[in-house]
PDB file of C-alpha atoms in Angstrom:
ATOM      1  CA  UNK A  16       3.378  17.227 -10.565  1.00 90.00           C
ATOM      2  CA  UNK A  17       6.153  15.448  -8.156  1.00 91.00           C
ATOM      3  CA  UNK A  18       3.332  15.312  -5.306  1.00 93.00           C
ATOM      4  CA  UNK A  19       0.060  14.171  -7.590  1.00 94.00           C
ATOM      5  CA  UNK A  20       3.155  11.443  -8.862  1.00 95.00           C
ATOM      6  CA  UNK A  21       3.835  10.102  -4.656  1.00 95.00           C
ATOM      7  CA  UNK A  22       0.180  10.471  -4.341  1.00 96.00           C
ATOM      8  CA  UNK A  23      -0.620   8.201  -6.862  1.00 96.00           C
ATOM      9  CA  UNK A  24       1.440   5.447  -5.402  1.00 97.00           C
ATOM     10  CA  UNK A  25       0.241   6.039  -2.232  1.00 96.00           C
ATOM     11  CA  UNK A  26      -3.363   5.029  -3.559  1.00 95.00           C
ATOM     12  CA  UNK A  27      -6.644   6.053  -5.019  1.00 95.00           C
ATOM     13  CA  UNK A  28      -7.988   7.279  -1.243  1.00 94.00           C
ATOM     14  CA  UNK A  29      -5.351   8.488   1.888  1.00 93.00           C
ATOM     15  CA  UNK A  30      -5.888   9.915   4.745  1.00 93.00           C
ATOM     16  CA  UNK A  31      -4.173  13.303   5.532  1.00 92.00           C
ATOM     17  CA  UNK A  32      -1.800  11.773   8.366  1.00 92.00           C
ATOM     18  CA  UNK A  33      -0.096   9.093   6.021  1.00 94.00           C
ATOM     19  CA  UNK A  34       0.362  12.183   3.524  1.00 92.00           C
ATOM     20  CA  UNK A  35       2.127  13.708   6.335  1.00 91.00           C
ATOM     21  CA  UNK A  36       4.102  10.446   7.380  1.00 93.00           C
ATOM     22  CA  UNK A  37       4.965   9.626   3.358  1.00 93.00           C
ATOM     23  CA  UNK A  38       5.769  13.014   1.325  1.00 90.00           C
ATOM     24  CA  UNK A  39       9.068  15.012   3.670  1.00 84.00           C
ATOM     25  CA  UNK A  40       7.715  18.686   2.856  1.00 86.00           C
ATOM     26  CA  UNK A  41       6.766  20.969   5.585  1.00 90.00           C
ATOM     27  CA  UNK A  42       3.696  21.135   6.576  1.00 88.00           C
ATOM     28  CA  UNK A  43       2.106  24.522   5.332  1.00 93.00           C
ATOM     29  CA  UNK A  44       3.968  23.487   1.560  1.00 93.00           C
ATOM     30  CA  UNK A  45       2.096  20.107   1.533  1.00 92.00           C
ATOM     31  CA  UNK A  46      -1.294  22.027   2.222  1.00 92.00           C
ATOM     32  CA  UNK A  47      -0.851  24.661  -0.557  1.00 94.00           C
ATOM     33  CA  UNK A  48       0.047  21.863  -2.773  1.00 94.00           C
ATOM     34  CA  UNK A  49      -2.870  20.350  -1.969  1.00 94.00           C
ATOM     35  CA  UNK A  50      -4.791  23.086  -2.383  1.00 94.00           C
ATOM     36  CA  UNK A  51      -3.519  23.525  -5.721  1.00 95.00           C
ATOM     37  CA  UNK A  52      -4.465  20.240  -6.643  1.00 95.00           C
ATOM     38  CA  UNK A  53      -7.949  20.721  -5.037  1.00 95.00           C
ATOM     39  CA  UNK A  54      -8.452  23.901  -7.189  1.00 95.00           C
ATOM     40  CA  UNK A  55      -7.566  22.313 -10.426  1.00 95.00           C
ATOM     41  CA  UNK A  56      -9.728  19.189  -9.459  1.00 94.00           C
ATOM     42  CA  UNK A  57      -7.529  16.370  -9.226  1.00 95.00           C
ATOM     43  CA  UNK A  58      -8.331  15.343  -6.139  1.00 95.00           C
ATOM     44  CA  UNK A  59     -11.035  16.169  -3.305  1.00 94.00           C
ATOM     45  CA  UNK A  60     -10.938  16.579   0.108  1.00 93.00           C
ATOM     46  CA  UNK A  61     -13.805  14.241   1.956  1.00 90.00           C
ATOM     47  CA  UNK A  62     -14.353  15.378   5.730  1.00 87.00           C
ATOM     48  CA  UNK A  63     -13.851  12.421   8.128  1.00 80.00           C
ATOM     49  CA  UNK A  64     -13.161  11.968  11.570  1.00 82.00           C
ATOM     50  CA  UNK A  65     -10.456  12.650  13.061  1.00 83.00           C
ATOM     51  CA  UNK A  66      -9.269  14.118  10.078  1.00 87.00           C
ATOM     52  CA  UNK A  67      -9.581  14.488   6.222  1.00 89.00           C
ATOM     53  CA  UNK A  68      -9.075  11.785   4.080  1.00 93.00           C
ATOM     54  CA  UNK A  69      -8.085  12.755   0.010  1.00 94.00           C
ATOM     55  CA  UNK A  70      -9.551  11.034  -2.695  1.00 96.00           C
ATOM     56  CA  UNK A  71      -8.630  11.095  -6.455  1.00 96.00           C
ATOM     57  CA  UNK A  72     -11.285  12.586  -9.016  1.00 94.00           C
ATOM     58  CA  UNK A  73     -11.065  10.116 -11.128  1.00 93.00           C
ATOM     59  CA  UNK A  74      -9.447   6.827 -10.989  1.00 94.00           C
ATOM     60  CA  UNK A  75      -7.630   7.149 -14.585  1.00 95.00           C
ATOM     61  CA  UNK A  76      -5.888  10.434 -13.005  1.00 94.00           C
ATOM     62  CA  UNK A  77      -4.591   7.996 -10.584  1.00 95.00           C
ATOM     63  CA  UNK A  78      -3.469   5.683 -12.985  1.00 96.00           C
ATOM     64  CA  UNK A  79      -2.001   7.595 -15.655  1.00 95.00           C
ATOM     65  CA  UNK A  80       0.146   9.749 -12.620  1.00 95.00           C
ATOM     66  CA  UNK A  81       1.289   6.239 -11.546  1.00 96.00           C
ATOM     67  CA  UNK A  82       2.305   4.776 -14.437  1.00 95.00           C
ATOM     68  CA  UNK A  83       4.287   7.804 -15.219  1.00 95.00           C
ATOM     69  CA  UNK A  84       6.609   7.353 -11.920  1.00 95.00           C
ATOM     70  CA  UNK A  85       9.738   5.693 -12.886  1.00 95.00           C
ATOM     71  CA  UNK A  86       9.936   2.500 -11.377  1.00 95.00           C
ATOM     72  CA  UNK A  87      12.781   2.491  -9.217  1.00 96.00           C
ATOM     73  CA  UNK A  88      11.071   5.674  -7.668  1.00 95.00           C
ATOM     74  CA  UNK A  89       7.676   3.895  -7.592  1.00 96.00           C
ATOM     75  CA  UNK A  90       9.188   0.963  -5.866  1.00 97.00           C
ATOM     76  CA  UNK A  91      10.824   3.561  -2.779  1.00 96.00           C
ATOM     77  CA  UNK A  92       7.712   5.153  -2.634  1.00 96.00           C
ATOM     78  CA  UNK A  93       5.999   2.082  -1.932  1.00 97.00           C
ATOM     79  CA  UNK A  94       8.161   0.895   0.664  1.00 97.00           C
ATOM     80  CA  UNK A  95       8.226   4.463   2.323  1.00 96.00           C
ATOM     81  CA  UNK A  96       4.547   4.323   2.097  1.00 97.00           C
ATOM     82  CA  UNK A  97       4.029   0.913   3.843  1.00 98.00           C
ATOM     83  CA  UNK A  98       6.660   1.778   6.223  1.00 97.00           C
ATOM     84  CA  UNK A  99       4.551   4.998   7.180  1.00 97.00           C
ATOM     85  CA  UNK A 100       1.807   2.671   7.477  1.00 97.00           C
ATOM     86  CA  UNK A 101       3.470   0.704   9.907  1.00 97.00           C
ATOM     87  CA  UNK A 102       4.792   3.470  12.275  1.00 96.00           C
ATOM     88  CA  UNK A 103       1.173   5.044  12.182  1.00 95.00           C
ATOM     89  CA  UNK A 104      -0.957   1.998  12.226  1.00 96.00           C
ATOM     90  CA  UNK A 105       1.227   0.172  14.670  1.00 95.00           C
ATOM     91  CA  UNK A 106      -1.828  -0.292  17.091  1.00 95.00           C
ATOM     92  CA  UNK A 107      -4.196  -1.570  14.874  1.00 95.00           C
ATOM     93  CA  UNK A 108      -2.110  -3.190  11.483  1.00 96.00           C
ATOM     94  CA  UNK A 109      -4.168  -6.360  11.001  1.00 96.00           C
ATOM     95  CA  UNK A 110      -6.979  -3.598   9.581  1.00 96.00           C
ATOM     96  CA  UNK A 111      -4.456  -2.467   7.183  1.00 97.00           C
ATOM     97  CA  UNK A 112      -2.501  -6.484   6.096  1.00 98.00           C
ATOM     98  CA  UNK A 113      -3.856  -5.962   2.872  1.00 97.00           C
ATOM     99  CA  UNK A 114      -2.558  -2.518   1.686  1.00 97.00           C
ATOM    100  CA  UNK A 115       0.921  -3.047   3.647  1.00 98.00           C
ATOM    101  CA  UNK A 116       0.863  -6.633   1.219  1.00 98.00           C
ATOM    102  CA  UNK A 117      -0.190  -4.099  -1.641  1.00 97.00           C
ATOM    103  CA  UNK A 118       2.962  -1.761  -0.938  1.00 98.00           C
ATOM    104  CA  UNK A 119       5.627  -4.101   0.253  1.00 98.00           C
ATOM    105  CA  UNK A 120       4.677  -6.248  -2.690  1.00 97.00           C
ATOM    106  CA  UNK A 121       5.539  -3.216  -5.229  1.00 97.00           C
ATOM    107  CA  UNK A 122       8.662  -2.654  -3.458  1.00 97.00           C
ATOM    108  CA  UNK A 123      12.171  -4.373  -3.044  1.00 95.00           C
ATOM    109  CA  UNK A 124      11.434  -5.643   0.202  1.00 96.00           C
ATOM    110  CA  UNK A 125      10.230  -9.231  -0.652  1.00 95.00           C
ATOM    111  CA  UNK A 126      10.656 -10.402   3.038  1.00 95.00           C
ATOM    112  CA  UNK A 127       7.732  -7.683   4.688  1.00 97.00           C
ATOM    113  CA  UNK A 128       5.954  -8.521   1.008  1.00 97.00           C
ATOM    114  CA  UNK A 129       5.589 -12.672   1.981  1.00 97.00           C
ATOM    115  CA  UNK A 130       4.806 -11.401   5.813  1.00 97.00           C
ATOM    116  CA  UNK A 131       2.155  -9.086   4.787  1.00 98.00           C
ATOM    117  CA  UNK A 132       0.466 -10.990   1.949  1.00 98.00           C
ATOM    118  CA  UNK A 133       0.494 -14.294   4.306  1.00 98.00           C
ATOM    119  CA  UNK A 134      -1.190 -12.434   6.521  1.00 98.00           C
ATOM    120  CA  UNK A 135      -3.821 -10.781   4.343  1.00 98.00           C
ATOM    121  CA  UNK A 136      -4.521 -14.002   3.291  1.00 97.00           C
ATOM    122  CA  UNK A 137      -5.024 -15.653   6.574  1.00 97.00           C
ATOM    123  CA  UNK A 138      -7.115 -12.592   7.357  1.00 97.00           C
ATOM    124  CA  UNK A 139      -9.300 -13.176   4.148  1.00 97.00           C
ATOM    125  CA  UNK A 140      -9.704 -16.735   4.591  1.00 96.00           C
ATOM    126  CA  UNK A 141     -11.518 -15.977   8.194  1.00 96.00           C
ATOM    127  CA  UNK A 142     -13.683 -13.803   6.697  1.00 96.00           C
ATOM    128  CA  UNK A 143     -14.565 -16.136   3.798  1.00 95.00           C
ATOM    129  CA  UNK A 144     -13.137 -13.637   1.281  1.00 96.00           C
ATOM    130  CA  UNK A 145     -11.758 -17.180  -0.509  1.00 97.00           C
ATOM    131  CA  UNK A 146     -10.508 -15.592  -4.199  1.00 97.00           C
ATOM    132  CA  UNK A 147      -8.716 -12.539  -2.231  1.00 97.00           C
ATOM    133  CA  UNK A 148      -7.182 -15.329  -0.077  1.00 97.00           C
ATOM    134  CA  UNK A 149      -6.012 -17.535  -3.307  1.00 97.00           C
ATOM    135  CA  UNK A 150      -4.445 -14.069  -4.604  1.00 97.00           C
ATOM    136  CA  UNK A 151      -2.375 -13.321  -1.217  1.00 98.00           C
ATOM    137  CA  UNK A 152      -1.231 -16.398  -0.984  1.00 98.00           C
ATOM    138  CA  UNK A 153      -0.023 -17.084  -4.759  1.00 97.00           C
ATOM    139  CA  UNK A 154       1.579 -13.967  -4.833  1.00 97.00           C
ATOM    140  CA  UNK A 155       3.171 -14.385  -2.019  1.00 97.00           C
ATOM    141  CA  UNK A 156       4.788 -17.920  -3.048  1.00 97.00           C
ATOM    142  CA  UNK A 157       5.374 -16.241  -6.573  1.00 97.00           C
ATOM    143  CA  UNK A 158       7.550 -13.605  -4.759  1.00 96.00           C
ATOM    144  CA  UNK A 159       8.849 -16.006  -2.265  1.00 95.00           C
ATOM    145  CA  UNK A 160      10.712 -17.952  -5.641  1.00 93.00           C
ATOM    146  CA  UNK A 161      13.028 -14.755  -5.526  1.00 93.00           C
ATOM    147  CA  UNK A 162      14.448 -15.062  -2.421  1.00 93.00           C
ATOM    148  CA  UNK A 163      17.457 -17.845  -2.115  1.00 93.00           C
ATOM    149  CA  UNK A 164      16.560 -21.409  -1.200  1.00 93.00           C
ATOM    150  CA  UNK A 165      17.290 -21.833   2.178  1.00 95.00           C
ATOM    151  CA  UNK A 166      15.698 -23.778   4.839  1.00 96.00           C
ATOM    152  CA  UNK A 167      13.780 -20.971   6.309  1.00 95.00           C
ATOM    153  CA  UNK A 168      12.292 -20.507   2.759  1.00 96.00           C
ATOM    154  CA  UNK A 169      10.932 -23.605   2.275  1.00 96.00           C
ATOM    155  CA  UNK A 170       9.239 -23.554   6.281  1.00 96.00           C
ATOM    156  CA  UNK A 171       7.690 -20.282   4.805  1.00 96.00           C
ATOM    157  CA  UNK A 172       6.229 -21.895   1.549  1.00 96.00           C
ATOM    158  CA  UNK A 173       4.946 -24.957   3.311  1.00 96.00           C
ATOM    159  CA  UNK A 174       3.242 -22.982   5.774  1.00 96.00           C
ATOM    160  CA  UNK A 175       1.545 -20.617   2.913  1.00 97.00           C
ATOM    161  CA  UNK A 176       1.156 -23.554   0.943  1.00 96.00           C
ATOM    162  CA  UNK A 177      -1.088 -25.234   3.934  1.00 96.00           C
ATOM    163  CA  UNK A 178      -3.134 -21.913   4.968  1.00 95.00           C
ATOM    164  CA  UNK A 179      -3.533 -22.014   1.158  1.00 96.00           C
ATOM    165  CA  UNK A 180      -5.478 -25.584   1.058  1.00 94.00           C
ATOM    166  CA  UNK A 181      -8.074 -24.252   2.946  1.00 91.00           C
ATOM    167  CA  UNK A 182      -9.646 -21.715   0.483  1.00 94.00           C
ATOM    168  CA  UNK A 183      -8.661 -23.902  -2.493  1.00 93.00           C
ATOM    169  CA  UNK A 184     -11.257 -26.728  -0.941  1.00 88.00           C
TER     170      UNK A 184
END
């Protein structure tokens, strides 16, 4: 129950390296866990290369095992999560901008939260994407109201405010 409960944070789909990087049980545990899970069919394995990625059965399994995790828990396990993310993805994170704004925005780390979703927006307003842009961006200056009002803050709300003109035109 504790692992389908970190898995559900983690997300609907994961690949079998950020399991490793997110829940701290050895190795052989974690696979007859998942195995467990497997055999009573909340979630299957899909083959991909390099490795196996894990997907949910359904995606009310998902979201009835997240909204049972307490929310202080659910908000470490985000930031652990995005964190993992980081460290793993370190090569290649601007494929990943929008899930580390998804985690970092769920967690109590509102500084990596305004990075992230600035940059997922950015990154959606190149490819067009202009309604996923609108929703970085506004969440990002929602969460950016929680932080105290300092000079820095304001540079950082101008600045998301301007990359934010662009997919309001």
């Amino acid at each position: 129950k504790d692992l389908l409960h970190q898995l559900a944070v983690i997300g609907r789909q994961f690949p079998l390296s950020l399991l490793r990087h997110v829940i701290p049980h050895p190795e052989e545990e974690l696979y007859r866990l998942l195995a467990s899970l497997q055999r009573k069919e909340f979630l299957y394995e899909q083959p991909a290369f390099p490795e196996p990625d894990y997907i949910f059965k359904h995606a009310l399994t998902q979201e009835v095992a997240y909204g049972t995790v307490l929310h202080e828990r659910r908000k470490a396990l985000h930031e652990r999560t995005a964190q993992a993310m980081e460290a793993l993805y370190s090569t290649s994170l601007d494929e990943h901008y929008s899930d580390l704004a998804h985690h970092y925005s769920r967690s109590s780390n509102t500084e990596k939260a305004v990075e992230y979703l600035h940059l997922a927006g950015q990154q959606a307003v190149q490819r067009s994407a202009y309604v996923e842009a609108i929703t970085h961006l506004t969440t990002a200056l929602e969460i950016l109201t929680t932080l105290p009002d300092t000079r820095e803050r304001a540079q950082q709300e101008l600045t998301l405010h301007l990359t934010l003109g662009m997919p309001l035109l």
